[in-house]
Coordinates of N, CA, C and O and ligand atoms in Angstrom, one line a residue:
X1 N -139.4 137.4 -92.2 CA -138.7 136.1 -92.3 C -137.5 136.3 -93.3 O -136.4 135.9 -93.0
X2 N -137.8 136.8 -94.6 CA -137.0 137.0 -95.5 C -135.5 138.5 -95.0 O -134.3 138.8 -95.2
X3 N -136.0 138.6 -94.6 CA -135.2 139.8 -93.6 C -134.1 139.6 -92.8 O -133.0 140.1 -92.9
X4 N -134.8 138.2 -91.6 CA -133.8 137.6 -91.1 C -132.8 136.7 -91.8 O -131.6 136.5 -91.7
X5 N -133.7 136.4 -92.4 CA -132.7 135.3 -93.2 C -131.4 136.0 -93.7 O -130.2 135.6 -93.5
X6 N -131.9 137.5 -94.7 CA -131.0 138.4 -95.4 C -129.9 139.0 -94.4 O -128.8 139.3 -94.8
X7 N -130.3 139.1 -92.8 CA -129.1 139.4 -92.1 C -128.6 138.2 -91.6 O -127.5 138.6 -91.1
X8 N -128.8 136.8 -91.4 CA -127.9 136.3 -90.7 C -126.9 135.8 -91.9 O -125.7 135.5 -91.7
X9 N -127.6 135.8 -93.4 CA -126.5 135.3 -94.4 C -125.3 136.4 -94.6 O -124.1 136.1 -95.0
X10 N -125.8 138.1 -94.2 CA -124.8 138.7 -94.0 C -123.5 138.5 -92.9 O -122.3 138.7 -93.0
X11 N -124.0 138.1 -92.1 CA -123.3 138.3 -90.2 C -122.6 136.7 -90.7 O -121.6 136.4 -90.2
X12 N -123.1 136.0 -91.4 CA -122.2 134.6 -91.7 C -121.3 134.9 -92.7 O -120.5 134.0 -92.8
X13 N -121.2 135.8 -93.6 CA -120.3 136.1 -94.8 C -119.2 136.9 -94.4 O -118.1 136.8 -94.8
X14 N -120.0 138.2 -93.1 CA -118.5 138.8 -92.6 C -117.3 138.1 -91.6 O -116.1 138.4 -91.3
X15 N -118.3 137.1 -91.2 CA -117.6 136.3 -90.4 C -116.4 135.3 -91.1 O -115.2 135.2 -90.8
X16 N -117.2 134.6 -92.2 CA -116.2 134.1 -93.5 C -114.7 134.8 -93.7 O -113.6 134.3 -93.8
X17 N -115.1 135.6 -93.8 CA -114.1 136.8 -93.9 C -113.1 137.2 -92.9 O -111.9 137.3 -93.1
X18 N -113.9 137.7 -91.7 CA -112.8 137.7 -90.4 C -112.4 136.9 -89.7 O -111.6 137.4 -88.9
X19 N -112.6 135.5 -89.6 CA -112.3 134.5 -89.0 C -110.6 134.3 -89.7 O -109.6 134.3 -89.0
X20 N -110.6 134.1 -91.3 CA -109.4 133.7 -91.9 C -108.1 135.3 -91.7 O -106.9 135.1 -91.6
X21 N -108.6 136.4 -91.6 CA -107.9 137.1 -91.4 C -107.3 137.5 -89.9 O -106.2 137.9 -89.7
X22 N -108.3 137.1 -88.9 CA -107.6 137.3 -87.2 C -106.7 135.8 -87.1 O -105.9 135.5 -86.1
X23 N -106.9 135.0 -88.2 CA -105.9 134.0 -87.4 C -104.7 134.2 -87.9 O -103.6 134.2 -87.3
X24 N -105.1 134.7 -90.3 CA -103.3 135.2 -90.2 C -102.7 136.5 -89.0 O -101.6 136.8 -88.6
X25 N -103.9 137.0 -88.9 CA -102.8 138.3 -88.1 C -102.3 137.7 -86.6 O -101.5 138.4 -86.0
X26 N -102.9 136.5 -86.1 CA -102.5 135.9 -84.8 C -101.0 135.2 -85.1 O -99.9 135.3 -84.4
X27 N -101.2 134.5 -86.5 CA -99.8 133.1 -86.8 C -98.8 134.4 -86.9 O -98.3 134.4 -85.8
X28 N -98.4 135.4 -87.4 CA -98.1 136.8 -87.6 C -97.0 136.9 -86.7 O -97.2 136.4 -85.6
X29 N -95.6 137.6 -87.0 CA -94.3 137.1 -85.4 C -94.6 138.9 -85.6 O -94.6 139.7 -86.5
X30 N -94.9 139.0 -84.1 CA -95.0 140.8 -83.6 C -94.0 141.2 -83.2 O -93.8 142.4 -83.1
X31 N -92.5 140.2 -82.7 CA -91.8 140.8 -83.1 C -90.6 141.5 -84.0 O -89.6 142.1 -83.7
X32 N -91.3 141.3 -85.3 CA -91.1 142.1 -86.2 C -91.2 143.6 -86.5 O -92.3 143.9 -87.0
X33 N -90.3 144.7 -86.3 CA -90.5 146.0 -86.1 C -91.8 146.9 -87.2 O -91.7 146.8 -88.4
X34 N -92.8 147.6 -86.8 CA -93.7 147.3 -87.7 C -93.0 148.5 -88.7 O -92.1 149.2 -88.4
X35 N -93.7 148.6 -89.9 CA -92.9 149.3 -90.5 C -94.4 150.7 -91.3 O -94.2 151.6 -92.1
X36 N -95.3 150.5 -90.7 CA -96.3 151.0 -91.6 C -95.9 152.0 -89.9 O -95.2 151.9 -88.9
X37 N -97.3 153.4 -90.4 CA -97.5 154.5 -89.1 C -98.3 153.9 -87.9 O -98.7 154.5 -86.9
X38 N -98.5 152.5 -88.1 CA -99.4 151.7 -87.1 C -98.7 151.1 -86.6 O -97.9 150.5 -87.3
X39 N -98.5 150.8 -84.7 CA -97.9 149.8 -84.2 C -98.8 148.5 -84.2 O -99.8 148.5 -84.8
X40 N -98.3 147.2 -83.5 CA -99.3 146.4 -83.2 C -100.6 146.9 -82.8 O -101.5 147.1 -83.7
X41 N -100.8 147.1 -81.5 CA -101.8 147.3 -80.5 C -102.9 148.5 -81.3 O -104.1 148.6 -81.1
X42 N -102.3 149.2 -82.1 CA -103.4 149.9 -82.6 C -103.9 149.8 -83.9 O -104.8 150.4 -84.5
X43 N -102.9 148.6 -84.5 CA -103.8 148.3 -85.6 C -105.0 146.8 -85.1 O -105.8 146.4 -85.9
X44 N -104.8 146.5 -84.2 CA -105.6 145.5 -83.1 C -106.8 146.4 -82.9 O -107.9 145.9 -83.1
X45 N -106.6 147.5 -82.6 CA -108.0 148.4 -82.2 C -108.7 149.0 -83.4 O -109.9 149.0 -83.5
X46 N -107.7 149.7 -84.2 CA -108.6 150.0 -85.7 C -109.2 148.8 -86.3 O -110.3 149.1 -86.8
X47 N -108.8 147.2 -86.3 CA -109.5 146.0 -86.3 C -110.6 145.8 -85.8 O -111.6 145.4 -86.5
X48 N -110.6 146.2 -84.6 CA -111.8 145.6 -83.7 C -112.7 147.3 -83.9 O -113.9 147.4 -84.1
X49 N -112.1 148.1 -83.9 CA -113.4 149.7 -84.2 C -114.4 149.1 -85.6 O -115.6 149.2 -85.9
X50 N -113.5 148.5 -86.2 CA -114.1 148.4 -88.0 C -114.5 147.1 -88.1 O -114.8 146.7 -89.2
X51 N -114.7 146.5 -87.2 CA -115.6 145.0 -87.1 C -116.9 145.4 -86.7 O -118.0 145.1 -87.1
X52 N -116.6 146.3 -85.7 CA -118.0 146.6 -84.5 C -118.5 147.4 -85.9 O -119.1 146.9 -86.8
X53 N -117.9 149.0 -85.9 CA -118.4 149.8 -87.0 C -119.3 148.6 -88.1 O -120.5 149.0 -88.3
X54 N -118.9 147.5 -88.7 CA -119.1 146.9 -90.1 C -120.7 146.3 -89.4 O -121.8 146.5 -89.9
X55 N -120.5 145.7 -88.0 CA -121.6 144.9 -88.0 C -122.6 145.7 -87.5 O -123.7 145.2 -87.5
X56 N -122.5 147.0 -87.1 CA -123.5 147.6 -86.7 C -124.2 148.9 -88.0 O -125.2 149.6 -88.0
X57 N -123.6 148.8 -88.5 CA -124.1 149.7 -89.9 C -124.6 148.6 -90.7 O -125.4 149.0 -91.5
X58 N -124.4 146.9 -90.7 CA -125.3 146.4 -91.7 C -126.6 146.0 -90.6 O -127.8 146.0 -91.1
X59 N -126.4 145.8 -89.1 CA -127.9 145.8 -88.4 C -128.4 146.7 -88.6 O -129.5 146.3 -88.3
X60 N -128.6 148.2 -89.0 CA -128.7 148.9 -88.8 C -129.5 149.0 -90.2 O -130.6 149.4 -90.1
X61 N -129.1 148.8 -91.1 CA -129.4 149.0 -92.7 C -130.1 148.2 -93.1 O -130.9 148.6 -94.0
X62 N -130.1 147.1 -92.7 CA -131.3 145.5 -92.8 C -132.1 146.1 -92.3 O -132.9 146.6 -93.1
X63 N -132.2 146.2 -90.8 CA -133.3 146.3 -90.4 C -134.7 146.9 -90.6 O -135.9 146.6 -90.4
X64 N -134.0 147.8 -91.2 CA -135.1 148.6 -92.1 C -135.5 148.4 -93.7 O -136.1 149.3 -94.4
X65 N -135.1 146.8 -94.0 CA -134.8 146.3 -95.3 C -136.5 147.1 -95.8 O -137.6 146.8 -95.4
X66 N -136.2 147.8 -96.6 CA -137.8 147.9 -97.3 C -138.6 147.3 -97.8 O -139.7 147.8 -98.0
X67 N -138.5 146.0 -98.2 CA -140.1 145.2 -98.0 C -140.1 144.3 -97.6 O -139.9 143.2 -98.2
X68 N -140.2 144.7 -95.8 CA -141.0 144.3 -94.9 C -142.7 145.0 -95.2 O -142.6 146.2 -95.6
X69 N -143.7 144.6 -95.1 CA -144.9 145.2 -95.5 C -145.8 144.8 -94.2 O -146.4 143.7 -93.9
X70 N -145.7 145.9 -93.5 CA -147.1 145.5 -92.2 C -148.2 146.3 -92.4 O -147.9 147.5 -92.3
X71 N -149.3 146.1 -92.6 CA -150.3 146.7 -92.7 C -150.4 147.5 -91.1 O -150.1 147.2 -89.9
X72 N -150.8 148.8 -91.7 CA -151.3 150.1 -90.4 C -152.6 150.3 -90.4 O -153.2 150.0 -91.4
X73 N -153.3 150.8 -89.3 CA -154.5 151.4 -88.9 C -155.2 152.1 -90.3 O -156.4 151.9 -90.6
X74 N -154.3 152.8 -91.0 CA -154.3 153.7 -92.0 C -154.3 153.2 -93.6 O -154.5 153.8 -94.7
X75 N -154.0 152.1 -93.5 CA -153.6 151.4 -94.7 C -154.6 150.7 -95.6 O -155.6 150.1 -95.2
X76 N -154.1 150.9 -97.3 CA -155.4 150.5 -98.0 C -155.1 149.3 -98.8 O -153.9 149.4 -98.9
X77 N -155.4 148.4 -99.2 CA -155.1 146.9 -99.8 C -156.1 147.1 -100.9 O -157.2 147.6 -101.0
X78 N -154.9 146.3 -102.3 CA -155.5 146.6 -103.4 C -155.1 145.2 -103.7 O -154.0 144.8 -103.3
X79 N -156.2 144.2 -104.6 CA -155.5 142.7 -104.5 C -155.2 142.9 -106.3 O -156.0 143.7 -106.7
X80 N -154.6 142.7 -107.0 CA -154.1 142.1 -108.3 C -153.4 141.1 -108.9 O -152.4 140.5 -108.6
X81 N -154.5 141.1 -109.8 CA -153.9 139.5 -110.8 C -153.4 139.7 -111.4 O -153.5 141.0 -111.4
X82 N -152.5 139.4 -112.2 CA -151.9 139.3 -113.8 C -152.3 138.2 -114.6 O -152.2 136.9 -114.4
X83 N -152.8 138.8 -115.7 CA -153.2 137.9 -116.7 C -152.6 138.4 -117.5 O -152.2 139.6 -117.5
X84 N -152.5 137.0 -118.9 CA -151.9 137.0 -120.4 C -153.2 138.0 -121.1 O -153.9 137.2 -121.7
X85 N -153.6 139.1 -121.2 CA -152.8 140.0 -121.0 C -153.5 141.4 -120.1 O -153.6 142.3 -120.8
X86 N -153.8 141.6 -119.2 CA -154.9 142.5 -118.5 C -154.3 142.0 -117.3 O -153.7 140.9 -116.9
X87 N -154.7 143.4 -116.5 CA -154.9 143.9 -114.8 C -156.0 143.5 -114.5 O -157.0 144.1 -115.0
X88 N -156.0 142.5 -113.7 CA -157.4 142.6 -112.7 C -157.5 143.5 -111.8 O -156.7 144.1 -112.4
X89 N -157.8 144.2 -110.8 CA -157.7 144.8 -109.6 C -158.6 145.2 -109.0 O -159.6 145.4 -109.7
X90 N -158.9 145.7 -107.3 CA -159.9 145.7 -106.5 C -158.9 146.5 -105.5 O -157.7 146.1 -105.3
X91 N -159.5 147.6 -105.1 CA -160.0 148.5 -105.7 C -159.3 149.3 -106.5 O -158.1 149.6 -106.3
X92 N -160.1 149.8 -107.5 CA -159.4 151.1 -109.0 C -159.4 152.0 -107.8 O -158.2 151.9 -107.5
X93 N -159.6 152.5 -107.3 CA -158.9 153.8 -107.2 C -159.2 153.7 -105.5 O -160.1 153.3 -104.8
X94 N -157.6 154.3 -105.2 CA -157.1 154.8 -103.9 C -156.9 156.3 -103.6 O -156.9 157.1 -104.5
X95 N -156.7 156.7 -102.3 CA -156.3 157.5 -101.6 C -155.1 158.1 -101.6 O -154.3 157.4 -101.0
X96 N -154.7 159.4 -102.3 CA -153.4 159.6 -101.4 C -153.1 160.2 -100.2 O -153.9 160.8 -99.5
X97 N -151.6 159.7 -99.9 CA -151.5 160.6 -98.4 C -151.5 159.2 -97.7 O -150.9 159.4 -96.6
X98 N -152.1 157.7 -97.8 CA -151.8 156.9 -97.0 C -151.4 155.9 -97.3 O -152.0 155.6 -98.4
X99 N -150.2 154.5 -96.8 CA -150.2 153.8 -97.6 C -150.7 153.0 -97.9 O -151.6 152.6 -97.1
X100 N -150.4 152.1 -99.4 CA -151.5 151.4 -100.0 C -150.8 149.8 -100.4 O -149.8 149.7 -101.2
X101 N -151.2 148.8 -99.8 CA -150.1 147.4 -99.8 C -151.3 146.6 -100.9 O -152.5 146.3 -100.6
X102 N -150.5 146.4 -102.2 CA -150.8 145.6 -103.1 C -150.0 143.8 -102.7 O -149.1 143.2 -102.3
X103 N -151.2 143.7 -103.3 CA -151.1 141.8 -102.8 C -151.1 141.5 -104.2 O -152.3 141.4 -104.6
X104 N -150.2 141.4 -105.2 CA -149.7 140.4 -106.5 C -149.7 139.3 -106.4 O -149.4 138.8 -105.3
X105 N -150.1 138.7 -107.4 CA -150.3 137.7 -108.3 C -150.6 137.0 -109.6 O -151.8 136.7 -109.5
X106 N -150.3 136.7 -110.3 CA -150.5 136.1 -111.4 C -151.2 134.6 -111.0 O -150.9 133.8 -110.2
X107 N -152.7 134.8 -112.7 CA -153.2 133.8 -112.9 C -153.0 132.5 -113.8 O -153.5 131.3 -113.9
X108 N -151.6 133.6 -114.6 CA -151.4 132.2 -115.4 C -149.7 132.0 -115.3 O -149.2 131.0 -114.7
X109 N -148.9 133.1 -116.1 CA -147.4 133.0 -116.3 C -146.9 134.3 -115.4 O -147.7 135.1 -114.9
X110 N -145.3 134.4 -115.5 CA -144.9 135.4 -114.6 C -145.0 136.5 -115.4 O -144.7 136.3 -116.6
X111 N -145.4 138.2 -114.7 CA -146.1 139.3 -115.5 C -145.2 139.9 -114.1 O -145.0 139.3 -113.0
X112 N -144.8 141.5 -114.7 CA -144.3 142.3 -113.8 C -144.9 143.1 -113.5 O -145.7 143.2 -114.5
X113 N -145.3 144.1 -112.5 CA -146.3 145.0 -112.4 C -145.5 145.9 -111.9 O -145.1 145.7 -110.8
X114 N -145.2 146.9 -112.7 CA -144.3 148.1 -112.5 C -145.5 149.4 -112.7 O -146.3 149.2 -113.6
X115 N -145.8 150.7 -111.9 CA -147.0 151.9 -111.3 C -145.3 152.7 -112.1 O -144.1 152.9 -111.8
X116 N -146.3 153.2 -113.1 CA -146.0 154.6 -113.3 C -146.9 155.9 -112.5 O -147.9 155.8 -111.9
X117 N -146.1 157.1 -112.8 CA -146.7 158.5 -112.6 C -147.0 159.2 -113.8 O -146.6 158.8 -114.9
X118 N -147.6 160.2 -113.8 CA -148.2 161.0 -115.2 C -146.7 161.2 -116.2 O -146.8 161.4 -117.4
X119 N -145.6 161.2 -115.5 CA -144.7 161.8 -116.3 C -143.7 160.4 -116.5 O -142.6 160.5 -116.9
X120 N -144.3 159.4 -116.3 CA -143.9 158.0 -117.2 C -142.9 157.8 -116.0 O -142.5 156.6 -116.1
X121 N -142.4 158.2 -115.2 CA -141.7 157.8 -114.2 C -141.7 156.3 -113.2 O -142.5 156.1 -112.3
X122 N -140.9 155.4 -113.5 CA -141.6 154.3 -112.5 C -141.2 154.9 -110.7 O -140.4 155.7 -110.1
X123 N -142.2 153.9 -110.4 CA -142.6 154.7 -108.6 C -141.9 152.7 -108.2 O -140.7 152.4 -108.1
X124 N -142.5 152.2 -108.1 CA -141.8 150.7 -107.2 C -142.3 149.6 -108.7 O -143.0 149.8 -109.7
X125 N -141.9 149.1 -108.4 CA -142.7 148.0 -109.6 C -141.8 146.1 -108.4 O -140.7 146.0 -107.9
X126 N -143.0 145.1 -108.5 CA -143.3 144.3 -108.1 C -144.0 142.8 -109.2 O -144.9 142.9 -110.0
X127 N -142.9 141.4 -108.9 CA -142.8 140.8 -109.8 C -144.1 140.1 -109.5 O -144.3 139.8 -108.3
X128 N -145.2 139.8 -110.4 CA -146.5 139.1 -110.7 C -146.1 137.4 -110.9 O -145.7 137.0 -112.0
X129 N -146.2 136.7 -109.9 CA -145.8 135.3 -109.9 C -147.2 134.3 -109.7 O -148.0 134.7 -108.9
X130 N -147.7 133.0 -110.3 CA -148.2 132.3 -110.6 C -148.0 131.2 -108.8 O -147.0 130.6 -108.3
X131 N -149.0 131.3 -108.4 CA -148.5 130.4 -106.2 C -148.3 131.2 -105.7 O -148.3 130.8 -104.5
X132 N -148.2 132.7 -105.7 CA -147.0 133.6 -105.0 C -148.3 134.4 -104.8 O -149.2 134.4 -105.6
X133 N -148.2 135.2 -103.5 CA -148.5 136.5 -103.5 C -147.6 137.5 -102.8 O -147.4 137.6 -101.6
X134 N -147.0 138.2 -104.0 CA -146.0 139.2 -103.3 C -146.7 140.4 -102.9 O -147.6 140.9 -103.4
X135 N -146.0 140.8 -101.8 CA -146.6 142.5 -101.6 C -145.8 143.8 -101.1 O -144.8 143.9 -100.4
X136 N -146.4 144.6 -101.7 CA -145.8 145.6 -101.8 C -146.0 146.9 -101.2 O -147.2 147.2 -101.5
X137 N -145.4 147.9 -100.6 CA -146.4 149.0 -100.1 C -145.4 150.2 -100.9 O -144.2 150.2 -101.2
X138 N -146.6 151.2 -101.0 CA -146.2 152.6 -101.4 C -147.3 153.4 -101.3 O -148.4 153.1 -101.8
X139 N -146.9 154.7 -100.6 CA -147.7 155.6 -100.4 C -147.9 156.7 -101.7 O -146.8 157.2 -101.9
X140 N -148.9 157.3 -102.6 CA -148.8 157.8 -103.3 C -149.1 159.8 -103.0 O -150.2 160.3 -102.7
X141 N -148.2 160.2 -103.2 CA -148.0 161.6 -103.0 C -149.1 162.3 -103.2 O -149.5 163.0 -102.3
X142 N -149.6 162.1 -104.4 CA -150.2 163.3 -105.4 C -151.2 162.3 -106.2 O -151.0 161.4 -107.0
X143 N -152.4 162.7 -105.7 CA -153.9 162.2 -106.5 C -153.5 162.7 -107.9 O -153.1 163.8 -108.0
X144 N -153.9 161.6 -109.2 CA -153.9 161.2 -110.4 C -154.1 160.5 -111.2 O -155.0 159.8 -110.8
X145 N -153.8 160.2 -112.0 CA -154.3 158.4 -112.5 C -152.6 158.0 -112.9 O -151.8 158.4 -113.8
X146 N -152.3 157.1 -112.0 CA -151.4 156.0 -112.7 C -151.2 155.1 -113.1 O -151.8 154.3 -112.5
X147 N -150.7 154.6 -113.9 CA -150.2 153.4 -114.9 C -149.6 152.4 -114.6 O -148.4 152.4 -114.2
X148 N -150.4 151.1 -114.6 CA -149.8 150.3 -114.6 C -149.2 149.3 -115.8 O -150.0 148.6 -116.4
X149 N -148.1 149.1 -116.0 CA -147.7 148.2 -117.2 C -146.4 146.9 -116.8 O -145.5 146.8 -116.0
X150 N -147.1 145.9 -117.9 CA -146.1 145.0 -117.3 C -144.9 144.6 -117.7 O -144.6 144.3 -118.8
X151 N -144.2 144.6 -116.4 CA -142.3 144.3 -116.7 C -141.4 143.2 -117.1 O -140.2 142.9 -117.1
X152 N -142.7 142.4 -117.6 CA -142.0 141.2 -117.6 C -142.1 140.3 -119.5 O -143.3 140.0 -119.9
X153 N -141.6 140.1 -119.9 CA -142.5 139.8 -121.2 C -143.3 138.3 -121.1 O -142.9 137.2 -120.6
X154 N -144.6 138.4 -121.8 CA -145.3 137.3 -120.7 C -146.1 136.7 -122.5 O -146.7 135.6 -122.5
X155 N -145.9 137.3 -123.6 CA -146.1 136.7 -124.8 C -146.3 137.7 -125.8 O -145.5 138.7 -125.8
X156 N -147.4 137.5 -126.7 CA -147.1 137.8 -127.8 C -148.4 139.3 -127.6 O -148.4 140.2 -128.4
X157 N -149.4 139.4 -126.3 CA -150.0 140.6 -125.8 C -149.2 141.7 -124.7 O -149.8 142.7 -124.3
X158 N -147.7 141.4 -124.3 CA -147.2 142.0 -123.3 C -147.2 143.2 -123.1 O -147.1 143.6 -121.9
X159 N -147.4 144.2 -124.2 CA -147.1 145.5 -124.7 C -148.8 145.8 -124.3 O -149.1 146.7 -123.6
X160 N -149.5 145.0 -124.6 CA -150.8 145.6 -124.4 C -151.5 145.5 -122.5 O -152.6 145.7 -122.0
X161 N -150.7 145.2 -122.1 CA -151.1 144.7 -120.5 C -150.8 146.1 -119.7 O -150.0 146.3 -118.9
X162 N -151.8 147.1 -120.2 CA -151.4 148.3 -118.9 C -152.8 148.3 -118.9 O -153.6 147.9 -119.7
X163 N -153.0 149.1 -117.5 CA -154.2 149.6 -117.0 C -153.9 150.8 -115.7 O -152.9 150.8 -115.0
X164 N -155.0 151.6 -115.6 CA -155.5 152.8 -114.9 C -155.5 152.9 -113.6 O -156.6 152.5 -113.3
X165 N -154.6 153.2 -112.6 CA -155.2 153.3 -111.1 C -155.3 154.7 -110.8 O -154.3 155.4 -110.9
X166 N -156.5 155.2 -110.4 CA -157.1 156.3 -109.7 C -156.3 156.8 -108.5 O -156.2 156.0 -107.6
X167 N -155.8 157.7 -108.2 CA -155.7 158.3 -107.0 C -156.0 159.4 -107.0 O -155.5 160.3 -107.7
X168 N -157.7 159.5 -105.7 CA -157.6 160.4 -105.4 C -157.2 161.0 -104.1 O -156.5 160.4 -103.3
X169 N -157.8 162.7 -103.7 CA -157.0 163.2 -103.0 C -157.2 162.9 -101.4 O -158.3 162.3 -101.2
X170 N -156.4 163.2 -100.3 CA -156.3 162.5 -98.8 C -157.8 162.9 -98.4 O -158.5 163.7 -99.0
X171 N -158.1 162.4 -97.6 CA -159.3 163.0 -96.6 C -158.9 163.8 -95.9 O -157.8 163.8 -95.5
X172 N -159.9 164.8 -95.6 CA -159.7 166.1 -95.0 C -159.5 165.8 -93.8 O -158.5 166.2 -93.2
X173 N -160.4 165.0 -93.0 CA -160.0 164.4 -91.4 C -158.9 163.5 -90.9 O -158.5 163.3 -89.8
X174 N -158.5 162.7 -92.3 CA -157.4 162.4 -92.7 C -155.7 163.4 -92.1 O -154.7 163.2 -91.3
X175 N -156.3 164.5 -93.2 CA -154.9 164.9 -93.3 C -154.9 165.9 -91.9 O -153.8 166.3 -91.5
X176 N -155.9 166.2 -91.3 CA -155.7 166.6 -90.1 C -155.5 166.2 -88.9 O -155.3 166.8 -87.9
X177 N -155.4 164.7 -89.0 CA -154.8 163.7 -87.8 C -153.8 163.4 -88.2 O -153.4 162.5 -87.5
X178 N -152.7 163.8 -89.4 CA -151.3 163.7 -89.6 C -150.7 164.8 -89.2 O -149.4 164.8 -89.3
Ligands
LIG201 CU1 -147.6 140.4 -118.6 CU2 -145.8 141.1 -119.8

């Protein structure tokens, strides 16, 4: 939903745009000798290559907007709360090698939940909203324990709101049907 929406306000913004520009180049007297390396007719067609070109590189780039989140055959669901100041979560520890779609939400105020890796690196991080459940998917490479801490400042415990998620390693029957 969010997706569509994100492309049709694109396809309505380029349109914004090309509508006011084909009419000055229509009001435009062509019999004027052109003076650039472009005659008419082919700056008409470099127009129309780089309209098509524009709209089909942003269908092309939406469509794959990254969070869209469909759960697969393969897929593991981890639900979390945010509280003032602690991770709730179910389940601590996951699988690597498949992905894993966390369902956020906060129980009281807005808390960020940003997944570190051992080397403090952030991996995706996902805003913790109070009504909301956002979700998020990411597959984790490499069984370890990662970190979660929150992105958002949520009071006077914010610094103290991390906790531990487990990954361990793929299943062997797993990784042999990949
Ligand atoms: Cu929760 Cu900062």
């Amino acid at each position: 939903m969010q997706q569509e929406m994100i492309l049709l306000v694109t396809l309505f913004g380029m349109l914004c745009v090309a509508i006011p520009f084909i009419l000055i180049a229509r009001s435009t007297d062509s019999s004027v000798t052109p003076t650039s390396m472009f005659d008419d007719s082919s700056r008409w067609k470099l127009f129309w290559i780089l309209m098509i070109l524009g709209v089909a590189v942003t269908v092309a780039t939406l469509w794959v907007w990254p969070h869209r989140v469909v759960a697969g055959p393969s897929s593991q669901t981890v639900n979390v709360t945010g509280h003032q100041w602690s991770w709730e979560f179910e389940p601590k520890t996951v699988k690597a090698g498949s992905p894993v779609i966390f369902n956020v939400h906060a129980g009281d105020v807005n808390h960020g939940m940003g997944v570190y890796d051992a080397d403090k690196r952030l991996l995706f991080q996902v805003q913790a909203m109070p009504g909301y459940v956002n979700r998020v998917e990411h597959t984790f490479d490499q069984p370890g324990t990662y970190q979660i801490l929150c992105m958002e400042f949520c009071g006077i415990g914010h610094h103290v709101m991390t906790a531990d998620l487990t990954v361990t390693a793929a299943d062997q029957n797993q990784e042999a049907s990949q």
